[in-house]
Short mmCIF file of C-alpha atoms in Angstrom, two decimals:
data_model
loop_
_atom_site.label_atom_id
_atom_site.label_comp_id
_atom_site.label_asym_id
_atom_site.label_seq_id
_atom_site.Cartn_x
_atom_site.Cartn_y
_atom_site.Cartn_z
CA MET A 234 72.35 197.15 -123.30
CA GLU A 235 73.92 199.72 -125.32
CA ARG A 236 77.61 199.75 -125.97
CA LYS A 237 80.13 202.27 -125.43
CA GLN A 238 81.30 203.62 -128.53
CA MET A 239 85.06 203.12 -129.36
CA ASP A 240 86.93 206.43 -129.81
CA GLU A 241 87.31 205.94 -133.47
CA GLY A 242 90.65 207.71 -134.11
CA LEU A 243 92.38 204.82 -132.62
CA HIS A 244 91.50 202.65 -135.79
CA THR A 245 93.42 205.13 -137.48
CA LYS A 246 96.81 205.23 -135.51
CA VAL A 247 96.90 201.41 -135.58
CA SER A 248 96.55 201.42 -139.13
CA HIS A 249 98.52 204.37 -140.44
CA ASP A 250 102.30 205.17 -139.19
CA GLY A 251 105.73 207.30 -141.02
CA VAL A 252 107.44 203.82 -142.18
CA ASP A 253 106.80 203.62 -145.57
CA THR A 254 110.25 206.07 -147.03
CA LYS A 255 112.27 204.75 -144.07
CA HIS A 256 112.31 201.27 -145.38
CA HIS A 257 111.82 200.76 -148.89
CA GLY A 258 108.08 201.80 -149.30
CA ALA A 259 107.85 198.54 -146.91
CA VAL A 260 103.78 199.02 -145.34
CA ASN A 261 105.00 196.70 -142.29
CA ILE A 262 107.90 197.78 -140.15
CA PRO A 263 110.81 194.84 -141.56
CA ILE A 264 112.37 192.20 -138.73
CA TYR A 265 115.62 192.97 -137.58
CA GLN A 266 115.89 190.29 -137.41
CA ASN A 267 119.38 191.19 -135.73
CA SER A 268 121.81 190.61 -132.93
CA LEU A 269 123.24 193.68 -133.19
CA PHE A 270 124.33 196.49 -135.43
CA ALA A 271 128.26 197.39 -137.15
CA PHE A 272 128.85 200.55 -137.49
CA GLU A 273 130.70 202.69 -140.47
CA ASN A 274 133.61 203.95 -138.65
CA TYR A 275 135.31 203.23 -134.43
CA GLU A 276 133.83 207.54 -134.13
CA SER A 277 130.20 206.56 -134.79
CA PHE A 278 130.52 203.28 -132.66
CA GLU A 279 132.06 205.33 -129.72
CA GLN A 280 129.32 207.69 -130.13
CA ALA A 281 126.65 205.14 -130.13
CA MET A 282 128.45 203.98 -126.57
CA GLN A 283 127.75 206.69 -124.72
CA ASP A 284 124.18 206.10 -124.61
CA VAL A 285 124.00 202.25 -125.52
CA LEU A 286 119.68 202.80 -124.26
CA ALA A 287 119.36 205.45 -127.55
CA ALA A 288 121.72 203.82 -129.40
CA THR A 289 120.66 200.94 -131.87
CA VAL A 290 123.94 199.09 -131.06
CA TYR A 291 122.47 195.64 -129.71
CA SER A 292 118.95 194.00 -129.42
CA ARG A 293 118.77 194.15 -126.10
CA GLY A 294 119.05 197.26 -126.10
CA ASN A 295 117.06 198.79 -128.82
CA ASN A 296 115.82 197.03 -131.82
CA PRO A 297 113.93 199.14 -134.69
CA THR A 298 111.18 196.47 -134.94
CA VAL A 299 110.74 196.48 -131.37
CA GLN A 300 110.89 200.66 -130.69
CA TYR A 301 108.47 200.56 -133.59
CA LEU A 302 106.40 198.87 -131.61
CA GLU A 303 106.60 200.89 -128.72
CA GLY A 304 106.25 203.79 -130.01
CA LYS A 305 102.74 202.72 -131.35
CA ILE A 306 101.62 202.09 -126.92
CA ALA A 307 103.04 204.97 -126.30
CA ASP A 308 100.96 206.71 -128.52
CA LEU A 309 98.09 204.20 -127.75
CA GLU A 310 98.69 204.73 -124.28
CA ALA A 311 99.29 208.84 -124.36
CA ALA A 312 102.69 207.77 -122.68
CA GLU A 313 106.20 209.68 -123.03
CA ARG A 314 107.73 206.38 -123.60
CA ALA A 315 107.01 202.27 -124.07
CA ARG A 316 109.20 199.33 -123.11
CA CYS A 317 108.45 196.19 -124.21
CA PHE A 318 109.36 192.66 -122.25
CA ALA A 319 109.57 189.22 -123.13
CA SER A 320 106.67 188.90 -121.25
CA GLY A 321 104.13 190.65 -118.60
CA MET A 322 105.49 189.04 -115.53
CA ALA A 323 108.75 190.55 -117.00
CA ALA A 324 107.17 193.83 -117.51
CA ILE A 325 106.02 193.63 -114.08
CA ALA A 326 108.93 192.37 -111.91
CA GLY A 327 111.12 194.72 -113.59
CA SER A 328 109.33 197.48 -113.58
CA LEU A 329 109.26 196.40 -109.71
CA HIS A 330 112.25 195.92 -109.26
CA ALA A 331 113.62 199.42 -110.05
CA LEU A 332 111.62 201.16 -108.42
CA LEU A 333 111.71 199.89 -105.40
CA ARG A 334 114.30 200.18 -102.53
CA SER A 335 114.94 197.91 -99.54
CA GLY A 336 112.27 200.03 -96.82
CA ASP A 337 110.32 200.79 -99.12
CA HIS A 338 106.44 200.23 -98.60
CA VAL A 339 103.87 199.11 -101.45
CA ILE A 340 99.87 199.46 -101.11
CA CYS A 341 98.41 196.44 -103.85
CA VAL A 342 94.87 194.86 -104.37
CA ASN A 343 94.17 192.19 -102.86
CA GLN A 344 93.15 190.84 -106.04
CA ALA A 345 96.03 191.28 -108.14
CA TYR A 346 97.08 188.85 -110.50
CA GLY A 347 98.22 185.72 -108.39
CA PRO A 348 102.23 186.30 -109.93
CA THR A 349 102.67 189.54 -109.37
CA ARG A 350 101.64 189.26 -105.86
CA GLN A 351 104.07 186.17 -105.49
CA PHE A 352 106.92 188.47 -106.56
CA LEU A 353 105.88 191.11 -104.12
CA ASP A 354 106.16 188.56 -101.26
CA GLU A 355 109.16 187.60 -102.65
CA LEU A 356 110.77 190.83 -102.55
CA SER A 357 109.07 191.46 -98.47
CA GLU A 358 110.74 188.28 -97.61
CA ARG A 359 114.16 188.57 -99.23
CA TYR A 360 114.54 192.90 -99.66
CA ARG A 361 112.33 194.02 -96.75
CA VAL A 362 110.07 195.66 -99.03
CA GLU A 363 106.32 196.39 -97.06
CA VAL A 364 103.78 195.14 -98.87
CA THR A 365 99.93 195.91 -97.60
CA TYR A 366 97.02 194.15 -99.34
CA VAL A 367 94.05 196.09 -99.61
CA ASP A 368 90.41 195.54 -101.50
CA GLY A 369 90.74 198.59 -102.91
CA SER A 370 86.57 199.43 -104.15
CA LEU A 371 87.06 202.40 -101.69
CA LEU A 372 89.38 204.93 -101.52
CA SER A 373 89.49 204.86 -98.22
CA ASP A 374 91.42 201.14 -98.32
CA PHE A 375 93.87 203.16 -99.46
CA GLU A 376 94.35 206.03 -97.60
CA ASP A 377 94.23 203.78 -94.50
CA ALA A 378 97.10 202.16 -95.62
CA MET A 379 99.21 204.19 -96.54
CA LEU A 380 102.62 205.20 -94.55
CA PRO A 381 105.74 207.36 -94.22
CA ASN A 382 107.52 205.44 -96.46
CA THR A 383 104.75 204.69 -98.64
CA ARG A 384 106.59 204.33 -102.37
CA LEU A 385 104.29 202.54 -104.40
CA ILE A 386 100.52 202.01 -104.95
CA TYR A 387 99.64 198.94 -107.53
CA LEU A 388 96.33 198.92 -108.79
CA GLU A 389 94.92 196.24 -111.32
CA SER A 390 91.22 197.45 -112.61
CA PRO A 391 89.18 195.73 -113.21
CA THR A 392 90.65 192.72 -111.64
CA SER A 393 90.81 189.43 -113.45
CA GLY A 394 89.00 186.79 -110.99
CA LEU A 395 86.07 188.59 -109.40
CA PHE A 396 86.33 191.90 -111.78
CA GLN A 397 86.52 194.69 -109.27
CA LEU A 398 87.48 198.06 -110.09
CA GLN A 399 89.39 200.97 -108.26
CA ASP A 400 88.71 204.72 -109.03
CA LEU A 401 91.36 205.65 -110.90
CA GLU A 402 91.14 209.55 -110.92
CA GLY A 403 90.71 209.19 -107.05
CA VAL A 404 93.45 207.20 -106.48
CA ALA A 405 96.15 209.04 -108.39
CA ALA A 406 95.30 212.51 -106.43
CA LEU A 407 95.94 210.33 -102.76
CA ALA A 408 98.82 209.35 -104.27
CA LYS A 409 100.31 212.94 -105.78
CA ARG A 410 99.66 214.40 -102.91
CA SER A 411 102.25 212.62 -100.97
CA ASN A 412 104.37 211.93 -103.70
CA ILE A 413 103.81 208.26 -103.83
CA LEU A 414 104.06 206.51 -107.28
CA THR A 415 101.30 204.77 -108.85
CA MET A 416 100.86 201.89 -111.51
CA ILE A 417 97.93 199.66 -113.37
CA ASP A 418 97.94 196.52 -115.12
CA ASN A 419 95.52 197.54 -117.52
CA SER A 420 95.69 194.20 -119.35
CA TRP A 421 91.32 193.73 -119.54
CA ALA A 422 90.94 196.97 -120.95
CA THR A 423 93.37 197.32 -123.24
CA PRO A 424 93.66 201.54 -124.33
CA CYS A 425 90.73 200.88 -126.62
CA PHE A 426 88.82 200.87 -123.23
CA GLN A 427 90.89 202.31 -120.66
CA ARG A 428 94.00 205.25 -121.10
CA PRO A 429 94.74 205.19 -117.49
CA LEU A 430 97.92 207.63 -117.53
CA THR A 431 95.12 210.74 -118.64
CA SER A 432 93.50 210.06 -115.15
CA GLY A 433 97.06 210.42 -113.63
CA ILE A 434 98.53 207.16 -113.34
CA ASP A 435 101.68 207.33 -113.84
CA LEU A 436 102.66 203.82 -114.93
CA VAL A 437 100.65 201.29 -117.16
CA LEU A 438 101.35 198.10 -117.96
CA HIS A 439 100.06 194.94 -120.16
CA SER A 440 100.14 191.67 -120.49
CA MET A 441 100.60 191.58 -124.38
CA SER A 442 100.13 187.51 -124.34
CA LYS A 443 96.17 188.49 -124.31
CA TYR A 444 94.28 191.20 -126.22
CA PHE A 445 97.76 193.20 -127.95
CA SER A 446 98.46 189.65 -129.35
CA GLY A 447 95.18 188.43 -130.43
CA HIS A 448 96.26 185.15 -131.49
CA SER A 449 97.46 182.90 -128.61
CA ASP A 450 100.53 182.65 -130.14
CA CYS A 451 103.27 185.17 -128.18
CA LEU A 452 104.25 186.33 -124.96
CA GLY A 453 104.80 189.65 -124.36
CA GLY A 454 104.63 192.39 -121.87
CA VAL A 455 105.08 196.54 -121.82
CA VAL A 456 105.19 199.54 -119.61
CA ALA A 457 104.10 203.04 -120.32
CA GLY A 458 104.59 206.14 -118.49
CA ARG A 459 106.60 209.25 -118.14
CA ALA A 460 110.33 209.08 -119.73
CA ASP A 461 111.96 209.82 -115.91
CA LEU A 462 110.30 206.63 -115.02
CA ILE A 463 110.84 204.19 -118.15
CA ASN A 464 114.31 204.92 -118.80
CA GLU A 465 114.89 204.71 -114.67
CA ILE A 466 113.13 200.82 -115.21
CA GLU A 467 115.33 200.69 -118.71
CA ASN A 468 118.63 200.99 -116.65
CA LYS A 469 117.97 198.82 -113.82
CA GLY A 470 115.03 196.47 -114.51
CA TYR A 471 115.45 196.11 -118.29
CA MET A 472 118.79 195.50 -119.60
CA LEU A 473 120.65 194.00 -116.48
CA PHE A 474 117.67 191.55 -116.49
CA GLY A 475 117.67 190.89 -119.81
CA GLY A 476 114.17 189.90 -120.56
CA VAL A 477 113.37 191.51 -123.39
CA MET A 478 111.70 191.15 -126.48
CA THR A 479 112.70 189.41 -129.58
CA PRO A 480 111.79 191.49 -132.84
CA HIS A 481 109.91 188.27 -134.16
CA THR A 482 107.59 188.83 -131.62
CA ALA A 483 107.32 191.95 -131.77
CA SER A 484 106.32 191.17 -135.35
CA LEU A 485 103.78 189.53 -134.12
CA MET A 486 101.86 192.21 -131.66
CA ILE A 487 102.64 194.66 -134.62
CA ARG A 488 100.44 192.41 -136.61
CA GLY A 489 97.48 191.88 -134.18
CA LEU A 490 97.98 195.39 -133.18
CA ARG A 491 96.71 196.29 -136.61
CA THR A 492 93.44 195.19 -135.60
CA LEU A 493 93.32 195.62 -131.96
CA PRO A 494 90.10 198.10 -132.37
CA LEU A 495 87.98 195.49 -134.67
CA ARG A 496 88.57 192.54 -132.31
CA MET A 497 87.98 194.55 -128.83
CA GLU A 498 84.32 195.95 -130.32
CA ARG A 499 83.42 192.43 -131.14
CA HIS A 500 84.56 190.92 -127.78
CA GLN A 501 82.99 193.63 -126.35
CA ARG A 502 79.37 192.40 -128.02
CA ASN A 503 80.39 188.62 -127.41
CA GLY A 504 81.74 188.78 -123.88
CA LEU A 505 78.09 191.31 -122.72
CA ILE A 506 75.43 188.77 -124.99
CA ILE A 507 76.51 185.75 -122.84
CA ALA A 508 76.75 187.96 -119.59
CA GLU A 509 73.65 188.65 -120.14
CA TYR A 510 72.56 185.71 -120.79
CA LEU A 511 74.16 184.01 -117.65
CA GLU A 512 72.73 187.01 -115.35
CA LYS A 513 68.87 185.51 -115.83
CA HIS A 514 70.24 181.53 -116.13
CA PRO A 515 68.65 180.55 -112.71
CA LEU A 516 71.72 177.94 -112.03
CA VAL A 517 73.65 181.87 -111.66
CA ASN A 518 73.77 183.91 -108.22
CA ARG A 519 75.79 186.54 -109.96
CA VAL A 520 77.76 187.39 -112.76
CA ASN A 521 80.61 189.90 -112.30
CA HIS A 522 81.18 192.00 -114.97
CA PRO A 523 81.53 195.68 -114.98
CA GLY A 524 79.36 196.13 -117.65
CA LEU A 525 76.13 195.05 -116.39
CA PRO A 526 73.60 198.04 -114.52
CA SER A 527 73.99 195.05 -111.77
CA HIS A 528 77.47 195.00 -110.79
CA PRO A 529 77.91 197.13 -107.26
CA GLN A 530 80.80 199.70 -109.32
CA HIS A 531 78.66 199.82 -112.28
CA ALA A 532 78.54 203.76 -112.15
CA LEU A 533 82.54 203.71 -112.05
CA ALA A 534 82.97 201.64 -114.67
CA ARG A 535 80.69 203.73 -117.00
CA LYS A 536 82.96 206.85 -115.91
CA GLN A 537 86.55 205.80 -116.56
CA LEU A 538 85.78 203.00 -119.18
CA ASP A 539 85.29 203.32 -122.60
CA GLY A 540 84.15 200.08 -123.18
CA PHE A 541 84.49 196.58 -122.06
CA SER A 542 85.91 193.66 -122.57
CA SER A 543 85.07 189.65 -123.08
CA LEU A 544 86.91 188.02 -119.52
CA PHE A 545 84.44 187.86 -116.32
CA SER A 546 83.12 185.20 -114.40
CA PHE A 547 79.91 184.17 -112.82
CA GLU A 548 79.27 182.68 -109.78
CA THR A 549 76.49 179.80 -108.48
CA GLN A 550 76.03 177.57 -106.13
CA LEU A 551 76.66 174.00 -107.57
CA PRO A 552 79.79 172.26 -106.19
CA VAL A 553 82.76 172.59 -107.82
CA GLU A 554 82.96 169.28 -109.07
CA SER A 555 79.82 169.40 -110.79
CA LEU A 556 81.04 172.88 -112.13
CA LYS A 557 84.26 171.21 -113.78
CA LYS A 558 81.57 168.13 -115.40
CA TRP A 559 80.09 171.15 -117.05
CA ALA A 560 83.50 172.75 -118.01
CA ASP A 561 84.50 169.16 -119.02
CA ALA A 562 81.53 168.97 -121.44
CA LEU A 563 81.70 172.34 -123.21
CA ARG A 564 82.76 172.21 -127.00
CA TYR A 565 83.27 175.72 -127.90
CA PHE A 566 85.30 176.62 -124.62
CA ARG A 567 88.88 175.23 -124.39
CA ILE A 568 89.95 174.63 -120.78
CA GLY A 569 93.55 177.01 -120.12
CA VAL A 570 94.54 180.00 -118.47
CA SER A 571 95.52 183.23 -119.97
CA TRP A 572 92.96 184.82 -122.04
CA GLY A 573 92.99 187.46 -125.21
CA GLY A 574 92.99 185.55 -127.94
CA PHE A 575 90.59 184.21 -131.07
CA GLU A 576 89.36 181.45 -128.48
CA SER A 577 86.66 180.66 -125.96
CA LEU A 578 87.89 179.75 -122.49
CA VAL A 579 87.27 178.29 -119.23
CA THR A 580 88.53 177.79 -115.79
CA VAL A 581 86.65 176.53 -112.00
CA GLY A 582 87.59 177.81 -108.77
CA GLN A 583 86.19 178.87 -105.51
CA THR A 584 85.80 182.41 -104.45
CA PRO A 585 87.57 183.89 -101.81
CA ALA A 586 86.11 183.47 -98.43
CA ASN A 587 85.72 187.41 -98.29
CA ARG A 588 83.00 187.14 -100.84
CA ASN A 589 81.18 185.03 -99.09
CA LEU A 590 77.34 186.66 -100.20
CA THR A 591 75.02 183.89 -99.74
CA GLY A 592 75.82 181.75 -96.67
CA THR A 593 78.03 179.68 -98.53
CA ASN A 594 81.45 179.95 -100.40
CA PRO A 595 79.61 179.54 -103.93
CA SER A 596 81.65 178.42 -106.90
CA VAL A 597 83.35 180.75 -110.04
CA ALA A 598 83.74 180.17 -113.52
CA ARG A 599 85.72 182.49 -115.11
CA LEU A 600 85.43 182.50 -119.00
CA PHE A 601 86.78 184.35 -121.80
CA ILE A 602 84.24 185.50 -124.84
CA GLY A 603 86.29 184.81 -127.85
CA LEU A 604 85.56 185.47 -131.20
CA GLU A 605 82.80 182.87 -131.79
CA ASP A 606 78.77 183.55 -132.88
CA PRO A 607 77.16 184.44 -129.10
CA GLN A 608 74.41 181.90 -130.34
CA THR A 609 76.71 178.98 -130.61
CA LEU A 610 78.47 179.73 -127.48
CA ILE A 611 74.76 180.02 -125.65
CA GLU A 612 73.75 176.72 -127.21
CA ASP A 613 77.40 174.81 -125.83
CA ILE A 614 76.71 176.40 -122.06
CA GLU A 615 73.05 175.21 -122.64
CA GLN A 616 74.25 171.56 -123.60
CA ALA A 617 76.81 171.43 -120.82
CA TRP A 618 74.02 172.52 -118.27
CA ARG A 619 72.18 169.44 -119.28
CA GLN A 620 74.14 166.75 -119.69
CA VAL A 621 75.75 167.70 -115.63
CA ILE A 622 72.20 168.64 -114.41
CA GLY A 623 69.84 167.75 -116.75
CA THR A 624 68.04 171.01 -117.21
#
């Protein structure tokens, strides 16, 4: 299959910046391992305290290493501003808490990340924020769910379990007509393959623990978008919650950012090779990868994605227990949550009842394809099949 080509300008954006003259010629931004920043006189201190969110006063507010990373991500996402958090969920929870009020209504795709749904359910139960979950594959799903008090539409495209897409331009246009905010978890695609803000989405979120880090060694989250919205999140869901990114973590994320486009090209290549192999396997009923022509939303994927990352799933009629034994037999795939690092991963479960496509509820395996040689991974999958079912 012909892979989509990445914007070559991204390679330059992640490699070059203007920090050298400000930091004694250092080619990497230094780690400002400081809890606070002192002032030469009280007048400058008082001026800084008048706008503590803009000044460098205390690292719970601003830290130069973290600010540098925020600027890079804002540039990559075509955003006015970005704010980094201690984790993806800190970014999601802080943003939702800042933007929602009691009595507001939220429309959320029903395949969104589990803890995101859990947080929305908590808001619903404790703060009377009404939440409606929709399939989201059709624009009418959102239009039919809209209420006079709808404040926010929360998207995740593609979703990270069954890899279903939402029409970003369509949802953005629908929301703007009713003055509704839109927010998307863009962790799967990264700004290398999808820039939702250019499609009209208001805010974009990432679990930076995934592809941004790329080395499975740190946690982080970020929200990017219009300055007024980031300012509101900053005031109400960032400083007061305290879930801020440390300067050391920011330095690790900056390191990962430098190679992000190169790694995403490799992930795309490896993921498509394994997905195409599995699609032809007799034990596999269906492969949920938006880069495959067999995906029911492949045309939409080609329209709004510049490429495809390497997290996908496949469905099989094998019982879940057999599929777990198959996962145990794998040598190069590790069993674990999360994704986005150098290592391939696998988890096993059951498809939702509403995806009962074959008369029975199939088992599903979610694969993250790392940076290993894809032929080695195919051989590993084959030897695991042989151990479990003898074929």
